[in-house]
Amino acid sequence: MKSILKYSVIGLLAMSCYACSKLEETPYSSIYTESFYKTAEDAEAALAAVYSKLADLYAGPSPLLVADLSADQIYPRPVVGRDTYTLFSFDPQYSAVVSFSRTNESPIDIWNNSYGGIENANWILQKVPNTVMSNNTRKNQILGEAYFLRAFFHWMLTKTFGDVVIRIKPSQTLTDAYVPKSPKADVYKQIFQDLDSAEALLPDYSAGLVKGRPCKQAVQALHAKAALYMENYALAIQEAEKVINAGSGTGLMDEFQDVFDVTKEDAARKENLWAFEAESVANGRTSQIMSLYGPTGAAAPAYGKGSFGSAFVYPSFFKSFDPKDKRRALLDTNYVNKQGVIVPQSAITPITKEGVLMRKYADPNSIGNAHASNIPILRVADVYLIAAEAEARLNGPTNKAYTYIDKVRLRAGLNGLPTGLGAAEFIAAVLQERSWELFGEGDRWYDLSRTDTYQQVVPKAVNDVFPTRAPQKRNKYFPIPQSEVNANDKLDQNPDWK
């Protein structure tokens, strides 16, 4: 984040072997709060601690790698630990991930940073209402951001693990840390409540909004997406149309590639309603995702000064694009090396002759492995596709549904979707459009899991590097890290993973 990660605050209390004790102990994270949250500066520092967990999450970046390497678009160089998602070979202990120091790329990271962010947000929501601040507007915004972030972290958890623990109060004793799971429906109910609170407190989008902070339209976009996942299609349409009809300056960029042009990030915030704001400056936060793409040894200057050749696009996904689709231009089957020579597809990587590079996060001016390419989390294009799908599921492929999907297709240089499709055909077309539009953004796996199509789709996404892939029923959700289950005697492992 460019201007909101100035501080660090003690994180969530650690679990210990005293879990079974009846002693009431006060965690260190609770002690300092007695003299904290007194001033506006304290409130801002506390909020920065919530954002720091978001930055930790996307530095890995587990939200992208866990989802994208599990789906049908992107695969890793077959290194131990990282390939467990592609091969669905992980266990509740995440043994390979832990053994090979890849927890920052794993569901363990999603669990730890999400609950860390929730804990920090809970302290704000408990303490800041009583903090003395001369700027009441800013005070309300701090509370709104905390509600939004708490909702976002709960959403990350439930779409990844299913039923999870809901936390809406800070942990003031060790007993507070031990809470059972709640059904997914209750998690979404809490998410919706938090988003309602955030929407009432946050401002509309404007070009002057501090980078990395959510606006009202970002709240509505997350509300629409969470409602779609929960199959509350009427709510999804309602919230998506708030964004579409906002009139506050949000909307699609004219050119798809400009959404991911690192030199046009300020202008692209009209579409990128909320993103992880990466920096390549001293004390900035960046993500390793930019370095995983591109050829090994930073051989392609267009990708940046640091690239490892660690992730590629399945040839079948590349071939699924219409050649005139402008989005395919961010996939490369060759590259120009430092000597200005075009390197052909057969020489992109030694692991296959069919390597395809993904260029969404390229930064030619990176400082080593520190890239300034933002990672979109909520985009207006996504909102249009949410609206199209929800409308079709609720009312069939109406003119409205066609209008929404065609906004995305026409921007991509395609014709409108053929008319006369049945409901099932139209919904399948929207899901395919989501795949083409949002590839590499940590979205596709969750589309496959929420629609229960992963067992049909993923086995077809193979190549000479990974010739066989066979997800099982239990892979719809990831196992809760077994270390968390062991530490909390009230927390049950997901049934399919016991």
CSV table of C-alpha atoms in Angstrom, one decimal:
chain,number,residue,atom,x,y,z
A,1,MET,CA,0.0,0.0,0.0
A,2,LYS,CA,1.4,3.3,-1.0
A,3,SER,CA,0.6,5.5,2.0
A,4,ILE,CA,-1.2,3.4,4.6
A,5,LEU,CA,1.5,0.9,5.8
A,6,LYS,CA,3.5,3.2,8.0
A,7,TYR,CA,3.1,1.4,11.2
A,8,SER,CA,3.3,-2.1,12.7
A,9,VAL,CA,1.3,-3.4,15.6
A,10,ILE,CA,1.5,-6.6,17.6
A,11,GLY,CA,-0.4,-9.3,15.9
A,12,LEU,CA,-2.9,-11.9,17.0
A,13,LEU,CA,-2.0,-13.8,20.1
A,14,ALA,CA,-0.1,-17.1,19.7
A,15,MET,CA,-1.6,-20.4,20.6
A,16,SER,CA,0.2,-22.5,23.2
A,17,CYS,CA,0.2,-25.8,25.0
A,18,TYR,CA,-1.8,-24.2,27.8
A,19,ALA,CA,-5.0,-24.4,25.7
A,20,CYS,CA,-6.5,-27.0,28.0
A,21,SER,CA,-5.8,-25.0,31.1
A,22,LYS,CA,-8.6,-23.2,32.9
A,23,LEU,CA,-6.3,-20.3,33.8
A,24,GLU,CA,-7.5,-16.9,32.5
A,25,GLU,CA,-4.4,-15.3,31.1
A,26,THR,CA,-4.2,-11.9,29.5
A,27,PRO,CA,-2.4,-11.9,26.1
A,28,TYR,CA,0.3,-9.3,25.5
A,29,SER,CA,-1.8,-8.1,22.5
A,30,SER,CA,-4.5,-7.1,25.0
A,31,ILE,CA,-2.2,-5.3,27.5
A,32,TYR,CA,-1.2,-2.4,25.2
A,33,THR,CA,-4.7,-1.6,24.2
A,34,GLU,CA,-5.4,-0.2,27.6
A,35,SER,CA,-3.2,2.8,26.8
A,36,PHE,CA,-3.7,2.7,23.0
A,37,TYR,CA,-6.5,4.1,20.7
A,38,LYS,CA,-6.5,7.4,22.6
A,39,THR,CA,-5.6,9.7,19.6
A,40,ALA,CA,-6.2,10.0,15.9
A,41,GLU,CA,-2.6,8.8,15.3
A,42,ASP,CA,-3.3,5.7,17.3
A,43,ALA,CA,-6.4,5.0,15.2
A,44,GLU,CA,-4.5,5.4,12.0
A,45,ALA,CA,-1.7,3.2,13.3
A,46,ALA,CA,-4.2,0.5,14.2
A,47,LEU,CA,-5.8,0.7,10.8
A,48,ALA,CA,-2.4,0.4,9.1
A,49,ALA,CA,-1.9,-2.9,11.1
A,50,VAL,CA,-5.0,-4.3,9.4
A,51,TYR,CA,-3.7,-3.3,6.0
A,52,SER,CA,-0.3,-4.9,6.9
A,53,LYS,CA,-2.0,-8.3,7.0
A,54,LEU,CA,-3.5,-7.6,3.6
A,55,ALA,CA,0.0,-6.8,2.3
A,56,ASP,CA,1.4,-9.9,3.9
A,57,LEU,CA,-1.3,-11.9,2.2
A,58,TYR,CA,-0.6,-10.6,-1.3
A,59,ALA,CA,3.2,-10.6,-0.8
A,60,GLY,CA,3.2,-14.4,-1.0
A,61,PRO,CA,0.8,-14.2,-2.7
A,62,SER,CA,-1.3,-17.0,-1.4
A,63,PRO,CA,-4.7,-15.7,-2.7
A,64,LEU,CA,-3.4,-16.0,-6.3
A,65,LEU,CA,-1.1,-19.0,-6.1
A,66,VAL,CA,-3.5,-21.3,-4.2
A,67,ALA,CA,-6.4,-20.5,-6.5
A,68,ASP,CA,-4.6,-20.2,-9.9
A,69,LEU,CA,-2.4,-23.2,-9.6
A,70,SER,CA,-5.4,-25.3,-8.8
A,71,ALA,CA,-7.5,-24.3,-11.8
A,72,ASP,CA,-7.3,-24.7,-15.5
A,73,GLN,CA,-5.3,-21.6,-16.7
A,74,ILE,CA,-1.9,-21.5,-15.0
A,75,TYR,CA,0.6,-24.2,-13.9
A,76,PRO,CA,3.9,-23.9,-12.0
A,77,ARG,CA,7.3,-25.2,-12.8
A,78,PRO,CA,7.0,-28.6,-11.0
A,79,VAL,CA,8.9,-27.7,-7.8
A,80,VAL,CA,8.0,-29.6,-4.6
A,81,GLY,CA,5.5,-27.7,-2.5
A,82,ARG,CA,4.2,-25.4,-5.2
A,83,ASP,CA,2.9,-28.2,-7.4
A,84,THR,CA,0.8,-29.7,-4.7
A,85,TYR,CA,-2.2,-27.5,-5.7
A,86,THR,CA,-1.9,-28.4,-9.3
A,87,LEU,CA,-1.7,-32.1,-8.5
A,88,PHE,CA,-4.1,-31.9,-5.5
A,89,SER,CA,-1.6,-33.8,-3.5
A,90,PHE,CA,-1.7,-31.6,-0.3
A,91,ASP,CA,-2.8,-33.0,3.1
A,92,PRO,CA,-4.2,-31.3,6.2
A,93,GLN,CA,-0.7,-30.9,7.5
A,94,TYR,CA,0.4,-29.2,4.2
A,95,SER,CA,3.5,-31.4,4.7
A,96,ALA,CA,5.4,-30.5,1.5
A,97,VAL,CA,4.5,-26.8,1.8
A,98,VAL,CA,5.9,-26.6,5.3
A,99,SER,CA,8.9,-28.8,4.6
A,100,PHE,CA,10.0,-26.7,1.7
A,101,SER,CA,9.2,-23.3,3.3
A,102,ARG,CA,6.3,-22.4,1.0
A,103,THR,CA,3.8,-21.5,3.7
A,104,ASN,CA,3.6,-18.0,2.3
A,105,GLU,CA,2.1,-19.5,-0.9
A,106,SER,CA,-0.4,-21.8,0.9
A,107,PRO,CA,-3.8,-22.0,2.5
A,108,ILE,CA,-1.9,-21.7,5.9
A,109,ASP,CA,-1.0,-18.2,4.8
A,110,ILE,CA,-4.6,-17.4,3.9
A,111,TRP,CA,-5.8,-18.6,7.3
A,112,ASN,CA,-3.1,-16.9,9.4
A,113,ASN,CA,-3.2,-13.5,7.7
A,114,SER,CA,-7.0,-13.4,7.4
A,115,TYR,CA,-7.5,-14.1,11.1
A,116,GLY,CA,-4.7,-11.7,11.9
A,117,GLY,CA,-6.4,-9.0,9.9
A,118,ILE,CA,-9.8,-9.8,11.5
A,119,GLU,CA,-8.2,-9.5,15.0
A,120,ASN,CA,-6.7,-6.1,14.2
A,121,ALA,CA,-10.0,-4.9,12.7
A,122,ASN,CA,-11.9,-6.1,15.8
A,123,TRP,CA,-9.8,-3.9,18.0
A,124,ILE,CA,-10.5,-0.9,15.9
A,125,LEU,CA,-14.3,-1.6,15.9
A,126,GLN,CA,-14.2,-1.9,19.7
A,127,LYS,CA,-11.9,0.9,20.6
A,128,VAL,CA,-12.1,3.6,17.9
A,129,PRO,CA,-15.7,4.7,18.6
A,130,ASN,CA,-14.4,6.1,21.9
A,131,THR,CA,-11.2,7.6,20.5
A,132,VAL,CA,-11.2,11.4,20.6
A,133,MET,CA,-10.8,12.7,17.0
A,134,SER,CA,-11.4,16.2,15.8
A,135,ASN,CA,-12.1,14.9,12.3
A,136,ASN,CA,-15.3,12.9,12.7
A,137,THR,CA,-15.5,12.2,8.9
A,138,ARG,CA,-12.1,10.5,9.0
A,139,LYS,CA,-13.1,8.6,12.2
A,140,ASN,CA,-16.1,7.2,10.3
A,141,GLN,CA,-14.0,6.2,7.4
A,142,ILE,CA,-11.6,4.3,9.7
A,143,LEU,CA,-14.5,2.4,11.1
A,144,GLY,CA,-15.9,1.8,7.5
A,145,GLU,CA,-12.5,0.5,6.3
A,146,ALA,CA,-12.3,-1.8,9.3
A,147,TYR,CA,-15.8,-3.2,8.6
A,148,PHE,CA,-14.9,-3.7,4.9
A,149,LEU,CA,-11.6,-5.4,5.7
A,150,ARG,CA,-13.1,-7.7,8.3
A,151,ALA,CA,-15.7,-8.7,5.7
A,152,PHE,CA,-13.1,-9.3,3.0
A,153,PHE,CA,-11.0,-11.5,5.3
A,154,HIS,CA,-14.0,-13.6,6.3
A,155,TRP,CA,-14.9,-13.9,2.6
A,156,MET,CA,-11.3,-15.1,1.8
A,157,LEU,CA,-11.6,-17.7,4.5
A,158,THR,CA,-15.1,-19.1,3.8
A,159,LYS,CA,-14.6,-19.4,0.0
A,160,THR,CA,-11.3,-21.2,0.7
A,161,PHE,CA,-12.3,-23.4,3.7
A,162,GLY,CA,-16.1,-23.5,3.8
A,163,ASP,CA,-17.4,-23.4,7.3
A,164,VAL,CA,-15.0,-21.2,9.4
A,165,VAL,CA,-14.8,-19.4,12.7
A,166,ILE,CA,-16.5,-16.1,12.8
A,167,ARG,CA,-14.7,-13.5,14.9
A,168,ILE,CA,-16.3,-10.2,15.7
A,169,LYS,CA,-14.7,-9.4,19.0
A,170,PRO,CA,-11.0,-9.0,19.8
A,171,SER,CA,-9.3,-11.7,21.9
A,172,GLN,CA,-8.8,-10.4,25.4
A,173,THR,CA,-8.2,-13.7,27.1
A,174,LEU,CA,-6.8,-17.0,25.9
A,175,THR,CA,-10.3,-18.4,26.2
A,176,ASP,CA,-11.5,-16.0,23.6
A,177,ALA,CA,-9.2,-17.6,21.1
A,178,TYR,CA,-10.9,-21.0,21.2
A,179,VAL,CA,-14.1,-20.8,19.1
A,180,PRO,CA,-15.9,-23.4,17.0
A,181,LYS,CA,-16.7,-23.1,13.3
A,182,SER,CA,-20.0,-21.6,12.1
A,183,PRO,CA,-21.9,-22.7,9.0
A,184,LYS,CA,-21.0,-21.0,5.8
A,185,ALA,CA,-24.5,-19.3,5.6
A,186,ASP,CA,-23.8,-17.6,9.0
A,187,VAL,CA,-20.4,-16.5,7.8
A,188,TYR,CA,-22.0,-14.8,4.8
A,189,LYS,CA,-24.6,-13.3,7.0
A,190,GLN,CA,-21.8,-11.6,9.0
A,191,ILE,CA,-20.0,-10.5,5.8
A,192,PHE,CA,-23.2,-8.9,4.5
A,193,GLN,CA,-23.8,-7.1,7.8
A,194,ASP,CA,-20.2,-5.7,7.8
A,195,LEU,CA,-20.5,-4.6,4.2
A,196,ASP,CA,-23.8,-2.8,5.0
A,197,SER,CA,-21.9,-1.0,7.8
A,198,ALA,CA,-19.0,-0.2,5.6
A,199,GLU,CA,-21.1,1.2,2.8
A,200,ALA,CA,-22.8,3.6,5.1
A,201,LEU,CA,-19.5,5.0,6.3
A,202,LEU,CA,-17.2,5.1,3.2
A,203,PRO,CA,-17.1,7.8,0.5
A,204,ASP,CA,-17.9,7.3,-3.2
A,205,TYR,CA,-15.0,6.7,-5.6
A,206,SER,CA,-13.0,9.8,-6.6
A,207,ALA,CA,-9.7,10.3,-8.2
A,208,GLY,CA,-8.5,11.9,-5.0
A,209,LEU,CA,-9.1,8.8,-2.8
A,210,VAL,CA,-6.0,7.6,-1.0
A,211,LYS,CA,-4.5,4.7,-3.0
A,212,GLY,CA,-5.3,1.3,-1.6
A,213,ARG,CA,-8.3,2.4,0.5
A,214,PRO,CA,-11.8,1.1,-0.4
A,215,CYS,CA,-14.5,3.4,-1.7
A,216,LYS,CA,-18.3,2.8,-1.5
A,217,GLN,CA,-18.3,1.2,-4.9
A,218,ALA,CA,-15.6,-1.4,-3.8
A,219,VAL,CA,-17.8,-2.3,-0.9
A,220,GLN,CA,-20.8,-2.8,-3.3
A,221,ALA,CA,-18.6,-4.9,-5.6
A,222,LEU,CA,-17.5,-7.2,-2.8
A,223,HIS,CA,-21.1,-7.4,-1.6
A,224,ALA,CA,-22.3,-8.4,-5.1
A,225,LYS,CA,-19.6,-11.0,-5.5
A,226,ALA,CA,-20.1,-12.5,-2.0
A,227,ALA,CA,-23.9,-12.7,-2.7
A,228,LEU,CA,-23.2,-14.5,-6.0
A,229,TYR,CA,-21.1,-17.0,-4.2
A,230,MET,CA,-23.9,-17.5,-1.6
A,231,GLU,CA,-26.4,-17.9,-4.5
A,232,ASN,CA,-28.4,-14.9,-3.4
A,233,TYR,CA,-28.8,-13.7,-7.0
A,234,ALA,CA,-31.3,-10.9,-6.2
A,235,LEU,CA,-28.8,-9.3,-3.8
A,236,ALA,CA,-26.0,-9.8,-6.2
A,237,ILE,CA,-27.8,-7.9,-9.0
A,238,GLN,CA,-28.9,-5.2,-6.6
A,239,GLU,CA,-25.3,-4.5,-5.4
A,240,ALA,CA,-23.7,-4.9,-8.8
A,241,GLU,CA,-26.1,-2.4,-10.3
A,242,LYS,CA,-25.2,0.1,-7.6
A,243,VAL,CA,-21.7,0.0,-9.0
A,244,ILE,CA,-22.7,0.0,-12.6
A,245,ASN,CA,-25.0,3.0,-12.2
A,246,ALA,CA,-22.9,4.8,-9.6
A,247,GLY,CA,-22.1,7.9,-11.7
A,248,SER,CA,-19.1,8.6,-9.5
A,249,GLY,CA,-16.5,8.1,-12.3
A,250,THR,CA,-16.1,4.4,-12.0
A,251,GLY,CA,-16.2,2.2,-15.2
A,252,LEU,CA,-14.3,0.2,-17.7
A,253,MET,CA,-11.0,1.4,-19.1
A,254,ASP,CA,-11.3,1.9,-22.9
A,255,GLU,CA,-8.5,-0.6,-23.5
A,256,PHE,CA,-8.1,-3.8,-21.6
A,257,GLN,CA,-4.3,-3.7,-21.6
A,258,ASP,CA,-4.4,-0.3,-19.9
A,259,VAL,CA,-5.9,-2.0,-16.8
A,260,PHE,CA,-2.5,-3.7,-16.3
A,261,ASP,CA,-0.2,-1.1,-17.6
A,262,VAL,CA,2.0,-0.1,-14.6
A,263,THR,CA,2.4,3.4,-16.0
A,264,LYS,CA,-1.4,3.9,-16.1
A,265,GLU,CA,-2.3,2.7,-12.6
A,266,ASP,CA,-3.7,6.0,-11.4
A,267,ALA,CA,-6.2,6.2,-14.4
A,268,ALA,CA,-7.0,2.5,-14.1
A,269,ARG,CA,-8.4,2.9,-10.6
A,270,LYS,CA,-11.7,3.8,-12.1
A,271,GLU,CA,-11.9,0.1,-13.0
A,272,ASN,CA,-9.7,-1.4,-10.4
A,273,LEU,CA,-12.0,-0.4,-7.5
A,274,TRP,CA,-9.7,-2.0,-5.0
A,275,ALA,CA,-6.2,-3.5,-5.5
A,276,PHE,CA,-3.1,-4.5,-3.7
A,277,GLU,CA,-1.0,-1.4,-4.3
A,278,ALA,CA,2.6,-2.7,-4.9
A,279,GLU,CA,5.6,-0.4,-4.7
A,280,SER,CA,9.2,-0.8,-5.9
A,281,VAL,CA,10.6,1.9,-3.6
A,282,ALA,CA,12.4,1.7,-0.3
A,283,ASN,CA,10.2,0.4,2.5
A,284,GLY,CA,7.4,-0.3,0.0
A,285,ARG,CA,5.5,-3.5,-0.2
A,286,THR,CA,5.6,-5.7,-3.3
A,287,SER,CA,4.6,-9.2,-4.3
A,288,GLN,CA,6.6,-12.1,-5.6
A,289,ILE,CA,3.9,-12.9,-8.2
A,290,MET,CA,5.5,-10.5,-10.7
A,291,SER,CA,8.8,-12.4,-10.5
A,292,LEU,CA,7.2,-15.8,-10.9
A,293,TYR,CA,6.0,-15.0,-14.4
A,294,GLY,CA,8.4,-14.2,-17.3
A,295,PRO,CA,11.3,-16.3,-18.4
A,296,THR,CA,14.0,-17.5,-16.1
A,297,GLY,CA,17.0,-15.3,-15.4
A,298,ALA,CA,15.0,-12.1,-16.1
A,299,ALA,CA,15.7,-12.8,-19.8
A,300,ALA,CA,12.9,-10.6,-21.1
A,301,PRO,CA,13.2,-6.8,-20.3
A,302,ALA,CA,9.5,-6.3,-20.9
A,303,TYR,CA,8.6,-8.4,-17.9
A,304,GLY,CA,11.0,-6.7,-15.5
A,305,LYS,CA,14.5,-6.9,-14.1
A,306,GLY,CA,13.6,-10.0,-12.0
A,307,SER,CA,11.7,-13.0,-13.3
A,308,PHE,CA,12.2,-16.7,-12.5
A,309,GLY,CA,10.3,-18.6,-15.1
A,310,SER,CA,8.2,-20.3,-12.4
A,311,ALA,CA,4.6,-20.2,-13.8
A,312,PHE,CA,3.1,-20.5,-17.3
A,313,VAL,CA,-0.2,-20.7,-19.0
A,314,TYR,CA,-1.7,-24.0,-20.3
A,315,PRO,CA,-1.6,-24.2,-24.1
A,316,SER,CA,-5.2,-25.2,-24.1
A,317,PHE,CA,-6.2,-22.0,-22.3
A,318,PHE,CA,-4.2,-19.9,-24.8
A,319,LYS,CA,-5.8,-21.6,-27.7
A,320,SER,CA,-9.3,-21.1,-26.2
A,321,PHE,CA,-9.1,-17.4,-27.1
A,322,ASP,CA,-10.5,-16.0,-30.3
A,323,PRO,CA,-7.4,-14.6,-32.1
A,324,LYS,CA,-9.0,-11.2,-32.2
A,325,ASP,CA,-9.6,-11.1,-28.5
A,326,LYS,CA,-7.5,-8.2,-27.1
A,327,ARG,CA,-7.0,-10.1,-23.8
A,328,ARG,CA,-4.9,-12.7,-25.5
A,329,ALA,CA,-2.3,-10.0,-26.1
A,330,LEU,CA,-1.2,-10.3,-22.5
A,331,LEU,CA,-0.2,-13.9,-23.2
A,332,ASP,CA,3.1,-14.5,-25.1
A,333,THR,CA,4.3,-17.4,-27.1
A,334,ASN,CA,7.7,-15.8,-27.6
A,335,TYR,CA,9.6,-12.9,-26.1
A,336,VAL,CA,12.3,-10.4,-26.9
A,337,ASN,CA,15.5,-11.0,-25.0
A,338,LYS,CA,18.1,-8.4,-23.7
A,339,GLN,CA,19.9,-8.5,-27.1
A,340,GLY,CA,16.7,-7.7,-29.0
A,341,VAL,CA,16.4,-11.2,-30.4
A,342,ILE,CA,13.0,-12.9,-30.5
A,343,VAL,CA,13.1,-16.1,-28.5
A,344,PRO,CA,10.6,-18.7,-29.9
A,345,GLN,CA,8.0,-20.6,-27.9
A,346,SER,CA,10.1,-23.8,-28.0
A,347,ALA,CA,12.8,-22.1,-26.1
A,348,ILE,CA,10.8,-20.1,-23.5
A,349,THR,CA,11.4,-22.7,-20.8
A,350,PRO,CA,13.3,-26.0,-20.6
A,351,ILE,CA,10.3,-27.8,-19.0
A,352,THR,CA,8.2,-27.8,-22.2
A,353,LYS,CA,8.2,-26.8,-25.8
A,354,GLU,CA,4.8,-25.2,-25.4
A,355,GLY,CA,5.5,-22.5,-22.9
A,356,VAL,CA,3.1,-19.6,-22.7
A,357,LEU,CA,4.0,-16.5,-20.7
A,358,MET,CA,1.5,-14.4,-18.8
A,359,ARG,CA,2.2,-10.6,-18.9
A,360,LYS,CA,-0.5,-9.1,-16.6
A,361,TYR,CA,1.9,-8.2,-13.9
A,362,ALA,CA,4.9,-7.1,-16.0
A,363,ASP,CA,6.9,-4.1,-14.9
A,364,PRO,CA,9.9,-3.2,-17.2
A,365,ASN,CA,11.1,-0.6,-14.6
A,366,SER,CA,11.1,-3.0,-11.6
A,367,ILE,CA,14.0,-2.6,-9.2
A,368,GLY,CA,15.3,-6.2,-9.1
A,369,ASN,CA,12.4,-8.4,-7.9
A,370,ALA,CA,10.5,-5.4,-6.5
A,371,HIS,CA,7.7,-4.6,-9.0
A,372,ALA,CA,5.2,-1.8,-8.9
A,373,SER,CA,2.4,-3.7,-10.7
A,374,ASN,CA,-0.8,-3.6,-8.7
A,375,ILE,CA,-2.8,-6.8,-8.2
A,376,PRO,CA,-6.5,-6.1,-8.8
A,377,ILE,CA,-8.9,-7.5,-6.2
A,378,LEU,CA,-12.2,-6.0,-7.3
A,379,ARG,CA,-12.7,-4.8,-10.9
A,380,VAL,CA,-15.7,-3.2,-12.6
A,381,ALA,CA,-15.4,-5.8,-15.4
A,382,ASP,CA,-15.9,-8.5,-12.7
A,383,VAL,CA,-19.0,-6.6,-11.5
A,384,TYR,CA,-20.6,-6.6,-15.0
A,385,LEU,CA,-20.1,-10.4,-15.3
A,386,ILE,CA,-21.5,-10.9,-11.8
A,387,ALA,CA,-24.6,-8.9,-12.8
A,388,ALA,CA,-24.9,-11.0,-16.1
A,389,GLU,CA,-24.6,-14.3,-14.3
A,390,ALA,CA,-26.9,-13.4,-11.4
A,391,GLU,CA,-29.6,-11.9,-13.8
A,392,ALA,CA,-29.5,-15.1,-15.9
A,393,ARG,CA,-29.7,-17.4,-12.9
A,394,LEU,CA,-32.7,-15.4,-11.5
A,395,ASN,CA,-34.6,-14.4,-14.7
A,396,GLY,CA,-32.9,-16.2,-17.6
A,397,PRO,CA,-30.8,-14.6,-20.4
A,398,THR,CA,-32.7,-11.3,-20.5
A,399,ASN,CA,-31.7,-8.3,-22.6
A,400,LYS,CA,-30.2,-6.9,-19.4
A,401,ALA,CA,-28.0,-10.0,-18.9
A,402,TYR,CA,-26.8,-9.7,-22.5
A,403,THR,CA,-26.1,-6.0,-22.1
A,404,TYR,CA,-23.9,-6.7,-19.1
A,405,ILE,CA,-21.8,-9.5,-20.6
A,406,ASP,CA,-21.5,-7.6,-23.9
A,407,LYS,CA,-19.9,-4.6,-22.2
A,408,VAL,CA,-17.0,-6.9,-21.4
A,409,ARG,CA,-16.9,-8.7,-24.7
A,410,LEU,CA,-17.0,-5.5,-26.8
A,411,ARG,CA,-14.2,-4.0,-24.8
A,412,ALA,CA,-12.2,-7.1,-25.6
A,413,GLY,CA,-12.7,-6.6,-29.4
A,414,LEU,CA,-15.3,-9.4,-29.7
A,415,ASN,CA,-18.8,-9.4,-31.0
A,416,GLY,CA,-21.7,-9.5,-28.7
A,417,LEU,CA,-22.7,-12.9,-27.4
A,418,PRO,CA,-25.0,-14.8,-29.8
A,419,THR,CA,-28.6,-14.3,-29.0
A,420,GLY,CA,-31.2,-17.0,-28.4
A,421,LEU,CA,-29.1,-19.0,-25.8
A,422,GLY,CA,-30.9,-21.0,-23.2
A,423,ALA,CA,-30.2,-20.2,-19.5
A,424,ALA,CA,-27.7,-23.0,-19.0
A,425,GLU,CA,-25.8,-22.0,-22.2
A,426,PHE,CA,-25.8,-18.4,-21.2
A,427,ILE,CA,-24.5,-19.1,-17.7
A,428,ALA,CA,-21.7,-21.3,-19.2
A,429,ALA,CA,-20.8,-18.4,-21.5
A,430,VAL,CA,-20.5,-16.0,-18.6
A,431,LEU,CA,-18.3,-18.4,-16.7
A,432,GLN,CA,-16.1,-18.8,-19.8
A,433,GLU,CA,-16.0,-15.0,-20.2
A,434,ARG,CA,-14.9,-14.7,-16.5
A,435,SER,CA,-12.1,-17.1,-17.3
A,436,TRP,CA,-10.9,-15.0,-20.2
A,437,GLU,CA,-11.3,-11.7,-18.5
A,438,LEU,CA,-10.0,-12.5,-15.0
A,439,PHE,CA,-7.2,-15.0,-15.7
A,440,GLY,CA,-4.3,-14.9,-13.3
A,441,GLU,CA,-6.2,-12.8,-10.8
A,442,GLY,CA,-6.9,-15.6,-8.3
A,443,ASP,CA,-10.5,-16.0,-9.4
A,444,ARG,CA,-11.0,-19.0,-11.6
A,445,TRP,CA,-10.6,-21.8,-9.0
A,446,TYR,CA,-13.4,-20.3,-6.9
A,447,ASP,CA,-15.7,-20.1,-10.0
A,448,LEU,CA,-15.1,-23.8,-10.5
A,449,SER,CA,-15.5,-24.8,-6.9
A,450,ARG,CA,-18.7,-22.6,-6.2
A,451,THR,CA,-20.3,-24.1,-9.3
A,452,ASP,CA,-19.1,-27.7,-8.6
A,453,THR,CA,-17.6,-28.0,-12.0
A,454,TYR,CA,-13.9,-28.5,-10.9
A,455,GLN,CA,-14.0,-32.3,-11.3
A,456,GLN,CA,-15.2,-32.0,-14.9
A,457,VAL,CA,-13.1,-29.0,-16.0
A,458,VAL,CA,-9.7,-29.5,-14.3
A,459,PRO,CA,-8.8,-33.0,-15.7
A,460,LYS,CA,-8.9,-31.4,-19.2
A,461,ALA,CA,-6.3,-28.8,-18.2
A,462,VAL,CA,-3.2,-30.9,-18.7
A,463,ASN,CA,0.0,-30.7,-20.7
A,464,ASP,CA,3.3,-32.5,-21.1
A,465,VAL,CA,4.4,-31.1,-17.7
A,466,PHE,CA,1.3,-32.3,-15.8
A,467,PRO,CA,-0.3,-35.0,-18.0
A,468,THR,CA,-2.8,-36.1,-15.3
A,469,ARG,CA,-4.8,-34.1,-12.9
A,470,ALA,CA,-7.6,-35.6,-10.8
A,471,PRO,CA,-9.3,-33.4,-8.2
A,472,GLN,CA,-11.6,-35.3,-5.8
A,473,LYS,CA,-14.9,-34.3,-4.2
A,474,ARG,CA,-13.0,-33.2,-1.0
A,475,ASN,CA,-11.0,-30.6,-3.0
A,476,LYS,CA,-14.0,-28.3,-3.2
A,477,TYR,CA,-12.6,-26.7,0.0
A,478,PHE,CA,-9.1,-26.8,1.3
A,479,PRO,CA,-8.4,-28.5,4.6
A,480,ILE,CA,-8.1,-26.3,7.6
A,481,PRO,CA,-4.4,-26.3,8.6
A,482,GLN,CA,-4.1,-29.2,11.0
A,483,SER,CA,-1.9,-27.2,13.3
A,484,GLU,CA,-4.9,-24.9,13.9
A,485,VAL,CA,-7.2,-27.9,14.6
A,486,ASN,CA,-4.6,-29.3,17.1
A,487,ALA,CA,-4.3,-25.9,18.9
A,488,ASN,CA,-8.1,-25.3,19.2
A,489,ASP,CA,-10.1,-28.2,20.7
A,490,LYS,CA,-13.3,-26.5,19.6
A,491,LEU,CA,-12.2,-26.5,15.9
A,492,ASP,CA,-13.2,-29.4,13.7
A,493,GLN,CA,-11.4,-30.4,10.5
A,494,ASN,CA,-13.5,-30.2,7.3
A,495,PRO,CA,-15.4,-33.5,7.2
A,496,ASP,CA,-14.0,-34.6,3.8
A,497,TRP,CA,-10.5,-34.1,5.2
A,498,LYS,CA,-10.8,-36.1,8.4
